[in-house]
PDB file of C-alpha atoms in Angstrom:
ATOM      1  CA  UNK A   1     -10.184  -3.583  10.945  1.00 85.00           C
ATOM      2  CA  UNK A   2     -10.066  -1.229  13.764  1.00 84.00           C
ATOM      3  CA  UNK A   3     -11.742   1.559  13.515  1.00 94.00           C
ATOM      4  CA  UNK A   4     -14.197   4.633  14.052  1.00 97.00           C
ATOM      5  CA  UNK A   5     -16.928   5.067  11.406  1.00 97.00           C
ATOM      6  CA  UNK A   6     -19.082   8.327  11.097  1.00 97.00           C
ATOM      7  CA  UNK A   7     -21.689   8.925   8.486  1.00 97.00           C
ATOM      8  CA  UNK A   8     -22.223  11.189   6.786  1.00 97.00           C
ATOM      9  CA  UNK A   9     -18.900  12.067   5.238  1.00 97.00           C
ATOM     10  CA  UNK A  10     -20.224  15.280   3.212  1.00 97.00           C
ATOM     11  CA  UNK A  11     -23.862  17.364   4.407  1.00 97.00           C
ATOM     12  CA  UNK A  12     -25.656  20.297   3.121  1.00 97.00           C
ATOM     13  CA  UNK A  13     -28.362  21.467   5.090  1.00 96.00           C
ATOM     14  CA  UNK A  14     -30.663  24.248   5.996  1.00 97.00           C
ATOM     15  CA  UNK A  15     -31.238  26.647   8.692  1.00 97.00           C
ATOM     16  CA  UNK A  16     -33.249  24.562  11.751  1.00 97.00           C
ATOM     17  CA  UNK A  17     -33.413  20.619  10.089  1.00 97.00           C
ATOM     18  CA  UNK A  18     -32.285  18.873  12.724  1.00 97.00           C
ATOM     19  CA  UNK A  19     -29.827  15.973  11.754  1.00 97.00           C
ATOM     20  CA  UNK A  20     -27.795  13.617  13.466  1.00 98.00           C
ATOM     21  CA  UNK A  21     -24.147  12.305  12.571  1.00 98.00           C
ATOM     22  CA  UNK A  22     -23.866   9.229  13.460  1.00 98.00           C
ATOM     23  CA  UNK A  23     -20.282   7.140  15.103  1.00 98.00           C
ATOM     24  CA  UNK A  24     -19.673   3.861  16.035  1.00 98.00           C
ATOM     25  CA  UNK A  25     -16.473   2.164  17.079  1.00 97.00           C
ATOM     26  CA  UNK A  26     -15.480  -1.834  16.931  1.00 96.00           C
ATOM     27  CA  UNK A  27     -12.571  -1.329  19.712  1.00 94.00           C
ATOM     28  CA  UNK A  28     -14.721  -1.546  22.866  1.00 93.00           C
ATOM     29  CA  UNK A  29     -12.992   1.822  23.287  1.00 94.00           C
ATOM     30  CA  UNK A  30     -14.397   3.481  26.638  1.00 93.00           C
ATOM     31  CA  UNK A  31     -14.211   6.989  25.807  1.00 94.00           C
ATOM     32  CA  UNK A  32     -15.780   9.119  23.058  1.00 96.00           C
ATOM     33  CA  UNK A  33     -15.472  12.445  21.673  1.00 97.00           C
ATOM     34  CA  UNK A  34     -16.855  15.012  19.448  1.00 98.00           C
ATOM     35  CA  UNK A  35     -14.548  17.414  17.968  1.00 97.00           C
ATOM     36  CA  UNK A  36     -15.047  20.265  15.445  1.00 97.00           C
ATOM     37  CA  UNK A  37     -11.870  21.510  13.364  1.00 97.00           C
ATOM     38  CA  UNK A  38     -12.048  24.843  11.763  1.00 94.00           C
ATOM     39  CA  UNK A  39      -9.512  27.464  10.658  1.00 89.00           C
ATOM     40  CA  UNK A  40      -7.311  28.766  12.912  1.00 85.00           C
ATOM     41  CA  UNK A  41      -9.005  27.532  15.639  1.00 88.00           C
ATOM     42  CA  UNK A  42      -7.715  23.510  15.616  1.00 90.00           C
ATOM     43  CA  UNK A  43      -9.790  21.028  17.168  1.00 94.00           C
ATOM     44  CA  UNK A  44     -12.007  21.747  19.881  1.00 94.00           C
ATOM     45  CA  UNK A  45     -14.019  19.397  21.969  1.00 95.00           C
ATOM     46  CA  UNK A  46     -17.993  19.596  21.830  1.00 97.00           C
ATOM     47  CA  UNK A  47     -18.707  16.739  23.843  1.00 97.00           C
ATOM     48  CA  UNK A  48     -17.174  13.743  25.592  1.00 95.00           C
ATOM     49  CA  UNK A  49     -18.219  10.503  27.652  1.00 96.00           C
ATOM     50  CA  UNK A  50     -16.351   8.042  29.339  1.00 92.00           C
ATOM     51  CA  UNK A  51     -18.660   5.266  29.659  1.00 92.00           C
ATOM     52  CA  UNK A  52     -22.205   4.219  28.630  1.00 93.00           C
ATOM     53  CA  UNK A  53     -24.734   6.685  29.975  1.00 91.00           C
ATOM     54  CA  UNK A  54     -22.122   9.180  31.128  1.00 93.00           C
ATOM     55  CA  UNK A  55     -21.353  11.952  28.622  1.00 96.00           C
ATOM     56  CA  UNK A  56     -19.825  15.608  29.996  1.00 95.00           C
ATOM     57  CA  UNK A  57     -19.860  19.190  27.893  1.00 95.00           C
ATOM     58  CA  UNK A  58     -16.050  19.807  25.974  1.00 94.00           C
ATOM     59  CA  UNK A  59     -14.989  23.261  25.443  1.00 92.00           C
ATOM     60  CA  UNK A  60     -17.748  24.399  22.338  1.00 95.00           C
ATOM     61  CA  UNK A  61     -21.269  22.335  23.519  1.00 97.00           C
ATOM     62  CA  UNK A  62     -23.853  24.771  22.995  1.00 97.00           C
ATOM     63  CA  UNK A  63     -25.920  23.813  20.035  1.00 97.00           C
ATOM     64  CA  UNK A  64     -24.962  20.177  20.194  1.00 98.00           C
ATOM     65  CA  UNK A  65     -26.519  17.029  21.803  1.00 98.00           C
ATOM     66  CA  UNK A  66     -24.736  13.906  22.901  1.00 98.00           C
ATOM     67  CA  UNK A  67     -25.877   9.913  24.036  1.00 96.00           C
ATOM     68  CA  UNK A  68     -24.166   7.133  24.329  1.00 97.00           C
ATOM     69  CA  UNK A  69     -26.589   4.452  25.404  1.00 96.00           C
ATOM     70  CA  UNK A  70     -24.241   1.679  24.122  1.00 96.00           C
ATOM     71  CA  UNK A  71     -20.747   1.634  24.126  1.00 96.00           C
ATOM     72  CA  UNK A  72     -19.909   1.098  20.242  1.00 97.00           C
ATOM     73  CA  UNK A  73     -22.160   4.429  19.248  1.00 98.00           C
ATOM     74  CA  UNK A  74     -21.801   8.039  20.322  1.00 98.00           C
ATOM     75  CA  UNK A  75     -23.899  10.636  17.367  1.00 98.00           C
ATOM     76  CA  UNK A  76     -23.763  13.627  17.639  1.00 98.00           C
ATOM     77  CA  UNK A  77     -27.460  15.476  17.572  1.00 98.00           C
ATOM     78  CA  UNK A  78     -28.064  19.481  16.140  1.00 97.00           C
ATOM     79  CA  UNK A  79     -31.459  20.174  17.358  1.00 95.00           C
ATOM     80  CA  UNK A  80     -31.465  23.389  15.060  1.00 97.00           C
ATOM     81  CA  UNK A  81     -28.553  23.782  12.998  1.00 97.00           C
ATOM     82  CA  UNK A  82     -27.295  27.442  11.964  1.00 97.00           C
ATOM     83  CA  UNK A  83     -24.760  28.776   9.913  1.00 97.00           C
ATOM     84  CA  UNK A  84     -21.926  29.078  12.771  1.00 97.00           C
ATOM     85  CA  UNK A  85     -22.347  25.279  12.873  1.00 98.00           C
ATOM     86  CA  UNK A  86     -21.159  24.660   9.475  1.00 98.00           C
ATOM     87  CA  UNK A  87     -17.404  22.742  10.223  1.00 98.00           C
ATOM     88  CA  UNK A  88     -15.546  19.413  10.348  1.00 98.00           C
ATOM     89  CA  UNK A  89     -16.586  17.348  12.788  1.00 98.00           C
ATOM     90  CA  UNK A  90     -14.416  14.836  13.868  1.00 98.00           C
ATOM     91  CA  UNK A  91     -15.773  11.509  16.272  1.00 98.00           C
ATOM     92  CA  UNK A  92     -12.847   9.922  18.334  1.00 97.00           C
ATOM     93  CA  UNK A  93     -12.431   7.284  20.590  1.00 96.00           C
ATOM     94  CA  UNK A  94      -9.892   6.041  22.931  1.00 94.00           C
ATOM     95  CA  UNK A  95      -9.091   3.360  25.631  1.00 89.00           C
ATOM     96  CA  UNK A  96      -9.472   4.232  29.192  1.00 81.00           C
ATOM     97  CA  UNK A  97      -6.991   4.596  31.808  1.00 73.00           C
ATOM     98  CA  UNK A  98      -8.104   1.041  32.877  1.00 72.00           C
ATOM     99  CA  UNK A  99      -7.658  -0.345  29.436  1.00 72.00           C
ATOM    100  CA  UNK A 100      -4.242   0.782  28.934  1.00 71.00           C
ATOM    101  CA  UNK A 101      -5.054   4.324  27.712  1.00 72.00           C
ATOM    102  CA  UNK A 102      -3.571   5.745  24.353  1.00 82.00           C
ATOM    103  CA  UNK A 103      -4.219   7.888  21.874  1.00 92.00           C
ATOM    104  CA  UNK A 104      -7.238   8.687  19.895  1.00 95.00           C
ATOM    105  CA  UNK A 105      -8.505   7.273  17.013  1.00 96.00           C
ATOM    106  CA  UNK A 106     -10.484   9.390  15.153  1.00 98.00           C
ATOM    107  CA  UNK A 107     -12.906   8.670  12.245  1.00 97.00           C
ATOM    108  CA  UNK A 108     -12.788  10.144   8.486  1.00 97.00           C
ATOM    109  CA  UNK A 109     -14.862  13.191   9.586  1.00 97.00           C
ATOM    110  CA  UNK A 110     -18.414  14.878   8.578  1.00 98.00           C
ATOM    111  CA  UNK A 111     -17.702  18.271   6.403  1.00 98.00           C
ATOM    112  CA  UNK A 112     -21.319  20.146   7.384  1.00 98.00           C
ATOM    113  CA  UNK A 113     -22.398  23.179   5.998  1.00 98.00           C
ATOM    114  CA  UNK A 114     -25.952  24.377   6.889  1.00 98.00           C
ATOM    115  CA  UNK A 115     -27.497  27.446   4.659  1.00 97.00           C
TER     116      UNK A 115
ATOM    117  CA  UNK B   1      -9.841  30.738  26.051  1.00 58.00           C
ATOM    118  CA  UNK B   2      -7.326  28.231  24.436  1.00 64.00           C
ATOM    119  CA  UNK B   3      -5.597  26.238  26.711  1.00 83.00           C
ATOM    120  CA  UNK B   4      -2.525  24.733  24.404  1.00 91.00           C
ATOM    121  CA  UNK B   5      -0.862  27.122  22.705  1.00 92.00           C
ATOM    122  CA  UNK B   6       1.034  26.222  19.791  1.00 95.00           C
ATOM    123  CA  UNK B   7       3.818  27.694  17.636  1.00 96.00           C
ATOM    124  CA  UNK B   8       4.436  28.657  14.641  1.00 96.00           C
ATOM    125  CA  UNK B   9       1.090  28.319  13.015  1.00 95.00           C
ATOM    126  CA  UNK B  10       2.219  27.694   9.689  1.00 96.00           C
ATOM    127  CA  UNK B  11       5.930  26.699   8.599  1.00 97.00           C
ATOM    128  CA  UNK B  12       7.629  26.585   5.271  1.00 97.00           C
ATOM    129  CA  UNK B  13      10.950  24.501   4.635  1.00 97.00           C
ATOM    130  CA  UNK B  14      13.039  23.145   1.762  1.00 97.00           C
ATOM    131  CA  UNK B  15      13.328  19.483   2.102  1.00 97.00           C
ATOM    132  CA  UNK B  16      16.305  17.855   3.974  1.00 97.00           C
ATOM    133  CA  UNK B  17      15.675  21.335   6.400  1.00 98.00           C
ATOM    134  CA  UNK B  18      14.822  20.901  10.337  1.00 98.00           C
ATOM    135  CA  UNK B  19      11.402  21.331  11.221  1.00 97.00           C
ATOM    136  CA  UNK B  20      10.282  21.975  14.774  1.00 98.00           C
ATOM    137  CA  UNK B  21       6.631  23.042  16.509  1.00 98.00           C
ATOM    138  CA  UNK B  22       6.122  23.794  20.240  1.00 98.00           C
ATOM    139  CA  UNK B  23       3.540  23.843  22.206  1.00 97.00           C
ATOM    140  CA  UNK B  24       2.556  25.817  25.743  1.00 96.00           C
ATOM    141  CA  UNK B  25       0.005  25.535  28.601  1.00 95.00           C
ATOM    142  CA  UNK B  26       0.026  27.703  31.614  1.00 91.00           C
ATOM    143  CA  UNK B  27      -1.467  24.488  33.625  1.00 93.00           C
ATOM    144  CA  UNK B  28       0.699  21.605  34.085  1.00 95.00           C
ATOM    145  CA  UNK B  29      -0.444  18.843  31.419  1.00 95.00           C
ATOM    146  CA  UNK B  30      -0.958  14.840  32.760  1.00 93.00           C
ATOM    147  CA  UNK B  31       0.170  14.250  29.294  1.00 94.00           C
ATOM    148  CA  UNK B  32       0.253  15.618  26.104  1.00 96.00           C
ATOM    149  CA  UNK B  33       0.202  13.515  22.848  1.00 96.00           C
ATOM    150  CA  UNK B  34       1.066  14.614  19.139  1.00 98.00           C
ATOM    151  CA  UNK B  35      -0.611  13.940  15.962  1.00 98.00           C
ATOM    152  CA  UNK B  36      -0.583  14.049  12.488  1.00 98.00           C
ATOM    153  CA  UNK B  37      -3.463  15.696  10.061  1.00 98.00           C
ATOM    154  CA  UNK B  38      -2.503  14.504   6.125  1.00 97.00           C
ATOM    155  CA  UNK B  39      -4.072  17.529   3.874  1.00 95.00           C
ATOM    156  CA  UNK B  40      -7.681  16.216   3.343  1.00 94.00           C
ATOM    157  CA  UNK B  41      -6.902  13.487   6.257  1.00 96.00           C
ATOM    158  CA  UNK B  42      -8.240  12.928   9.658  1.00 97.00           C
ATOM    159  CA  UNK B  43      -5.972  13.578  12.970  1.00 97.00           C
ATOM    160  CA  UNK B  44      -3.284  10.100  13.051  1.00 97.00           C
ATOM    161  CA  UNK B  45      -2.281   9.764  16.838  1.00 96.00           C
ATOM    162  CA  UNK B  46       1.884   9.635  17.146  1.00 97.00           C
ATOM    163  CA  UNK B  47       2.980   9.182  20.503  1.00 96.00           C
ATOM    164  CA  UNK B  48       2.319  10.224  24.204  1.00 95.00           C
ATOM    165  CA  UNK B  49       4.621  11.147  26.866  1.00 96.00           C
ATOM    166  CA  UNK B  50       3.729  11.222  30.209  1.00 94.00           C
ATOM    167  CA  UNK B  51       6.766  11.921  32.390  1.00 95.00           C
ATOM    168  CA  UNK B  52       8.739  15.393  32.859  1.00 97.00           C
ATOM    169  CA  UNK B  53      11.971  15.167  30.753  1.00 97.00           C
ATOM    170  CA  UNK B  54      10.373  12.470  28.858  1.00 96.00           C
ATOM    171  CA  UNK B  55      12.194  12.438  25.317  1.00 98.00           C
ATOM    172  CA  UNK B  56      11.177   9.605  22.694  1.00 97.00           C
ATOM    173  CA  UNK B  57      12.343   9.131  18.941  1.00 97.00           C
ATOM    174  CA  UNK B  58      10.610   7.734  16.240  1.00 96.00           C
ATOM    175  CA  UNK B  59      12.841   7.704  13.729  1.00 96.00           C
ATOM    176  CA  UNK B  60      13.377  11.242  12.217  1.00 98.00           C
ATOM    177  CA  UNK B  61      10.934  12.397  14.438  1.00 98.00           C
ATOM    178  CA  UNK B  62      11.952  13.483  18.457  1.00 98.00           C
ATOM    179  CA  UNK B  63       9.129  14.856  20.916  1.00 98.00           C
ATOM    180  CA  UNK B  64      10.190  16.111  24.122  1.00 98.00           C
ATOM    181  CA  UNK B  65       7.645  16.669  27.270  1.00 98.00           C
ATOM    182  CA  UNK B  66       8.789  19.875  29.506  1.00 97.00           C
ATOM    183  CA  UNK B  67      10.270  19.501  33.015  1.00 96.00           C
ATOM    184  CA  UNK B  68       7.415  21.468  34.202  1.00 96.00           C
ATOM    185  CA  UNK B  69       4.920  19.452  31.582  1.00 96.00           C
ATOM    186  CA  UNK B  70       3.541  22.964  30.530  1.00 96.00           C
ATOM    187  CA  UNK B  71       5.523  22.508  27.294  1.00 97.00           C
ATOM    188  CA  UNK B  72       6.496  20.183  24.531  1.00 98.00           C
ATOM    189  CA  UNK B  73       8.260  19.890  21.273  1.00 98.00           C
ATOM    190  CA  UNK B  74       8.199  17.847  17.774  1.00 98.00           C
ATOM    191  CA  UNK B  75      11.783  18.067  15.969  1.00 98.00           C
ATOM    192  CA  UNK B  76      11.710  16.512  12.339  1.00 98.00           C
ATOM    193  CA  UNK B  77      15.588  15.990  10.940  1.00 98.00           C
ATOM    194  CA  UNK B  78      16.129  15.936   7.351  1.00 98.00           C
ATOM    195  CA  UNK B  79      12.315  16.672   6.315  1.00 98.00           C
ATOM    196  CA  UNK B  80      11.018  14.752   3.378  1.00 97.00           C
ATOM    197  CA  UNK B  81       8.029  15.622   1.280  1.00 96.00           C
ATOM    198  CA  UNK B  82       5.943  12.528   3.063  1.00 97.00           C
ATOM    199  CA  UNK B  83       6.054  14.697   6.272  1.00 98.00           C
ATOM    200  CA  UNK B  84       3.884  17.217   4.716  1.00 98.00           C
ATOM    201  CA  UNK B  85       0.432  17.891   6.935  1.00 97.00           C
ATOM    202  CA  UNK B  86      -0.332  19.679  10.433  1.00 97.00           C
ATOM    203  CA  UNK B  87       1.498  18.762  13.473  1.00 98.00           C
ATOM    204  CA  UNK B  88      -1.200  19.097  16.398  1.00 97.00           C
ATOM    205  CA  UNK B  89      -0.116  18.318  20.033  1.00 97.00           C
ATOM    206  CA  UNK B  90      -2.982  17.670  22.784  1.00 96.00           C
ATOM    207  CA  UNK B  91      -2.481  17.947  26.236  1.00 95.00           C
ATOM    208  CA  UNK B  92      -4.565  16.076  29.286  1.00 93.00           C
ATOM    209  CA  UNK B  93      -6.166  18.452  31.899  1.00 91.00           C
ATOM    210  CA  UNK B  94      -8.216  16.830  34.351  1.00 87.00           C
ATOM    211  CA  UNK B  95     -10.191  14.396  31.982  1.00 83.00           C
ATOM    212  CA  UNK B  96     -10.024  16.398  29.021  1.00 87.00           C
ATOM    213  CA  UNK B  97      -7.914  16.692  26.146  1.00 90.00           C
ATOM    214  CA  UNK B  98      -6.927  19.956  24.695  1.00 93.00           C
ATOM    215  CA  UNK B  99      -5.894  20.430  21.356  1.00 94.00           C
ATOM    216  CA  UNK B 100      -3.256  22.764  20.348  1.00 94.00           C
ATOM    217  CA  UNK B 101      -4.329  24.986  17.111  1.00 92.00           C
ATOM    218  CA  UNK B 102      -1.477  23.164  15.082  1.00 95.00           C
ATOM    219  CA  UNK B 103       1.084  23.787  12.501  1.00 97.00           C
ATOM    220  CA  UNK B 104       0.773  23.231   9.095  1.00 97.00           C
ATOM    221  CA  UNK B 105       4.775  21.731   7.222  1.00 98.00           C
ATOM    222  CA  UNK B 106       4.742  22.531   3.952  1.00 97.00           C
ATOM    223  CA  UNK B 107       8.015  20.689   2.709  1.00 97.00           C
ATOM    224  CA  UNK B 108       9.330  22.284  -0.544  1.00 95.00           C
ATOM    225  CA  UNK B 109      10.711  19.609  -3.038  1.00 93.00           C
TER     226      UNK B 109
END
């Protein structure tokens, strides 16, 4: 089945533990996203990349680290987590212009809440 | 500062009512897609239109891209309670996609 996995679905954490929320996709998609939903805001893009080794800031990157070293995986890295941090994260991926582009797929999302 | 702008935020009807959500950009969009959010769910991609004018139908639904593509709009005829969720539309700017802050249907049996 088609589709974008991110683990984990639900974390707690506290102030400064770094953690890492993983994504992988089984489409050989070319581009990958990060998104964070919250309130009133909708979704707004933290990071992207459009290729292996090639990843570009979104809209909301501060805090947030990105790599995509192969094409299937894309986590998402909080060096220091704080409380402003604490969201729904959303991983997406989508074909490429050159692979017939369409819409995103996104995975089930990661609720964080950091302490 | 947001780029999509989208109207009304949150929207009440009784079923078998219209339902319609719009969305705005002050730059001209490559291409703006909708999607669907199911309460609890993860964003469900719709459609994408990419050509000014463009109007597609997907059965009760009918999304409409701007002559300008700076605007678009999702009509719903006859809503049912299945078409309950948020309504978010994201438009292309350079190689970015910008999401609108969506509108939540609730659909009143």
């Amino acid at each position: 089945e088609a589709q974008v996995t991110q683990n984990p679905r639900y974390l707690i954490t506290v102030t400064g533990k770094k953690l890492t929320v993983t994504c992988s996709q089984n489409m050989n998609h070319e581009y990958m996203s990060w998104y964070r939903q919250d309130p009133g805001l909708g979704l707004r893009q933290i990071y992207y990349s459009m290729n292996v080794e090639v990843t570009d800031k979104g809209d909301v990157p501060e805090g947030y680290k990105v790599s995509r070293k192969e094409k299937r995986n894309f986590p998402l890295i909080l060096e220091s987590p704080s409380p402003n941090q604490t969201s729904l994260y959303f991983c997406a991926s989508r074909r490429s212009p050159g692979q017939g582009a369409r819409g995103y797929t996104f995975g089930s999302g990661t609720r964080l809440t950091v302490v | 500062g947001q780029q999509v702008m989208q109207i009304p935020q949150y929207q009440h009807v009784q079923e078998g009512e219209d339902f319609t959500t719009y969305c705005n950009s002050s730059t001209t969009l490559s291409n703006i897609q909708w999607y669907k959010q199911r309460p609890g769910g993860h964003p469900v991609f719709l459609i994408q239109l990419v050509k000014s004018g463009e109007v597609k139908k997907q059965k009760r639904l009918t999304f409409q891209f701007g002559e300008a593509k700076k605007n678009s709009s999702l009509h719903i005829t006859a809503t049912q309670t299945t078409d309950v969720g948020t309504y978010f539309c994201a438009g292309r700017i350079g190689n970015q996609f910008y999401f609108g802050t969506g509108t939540s249907l609730t659909v009143i049996p």
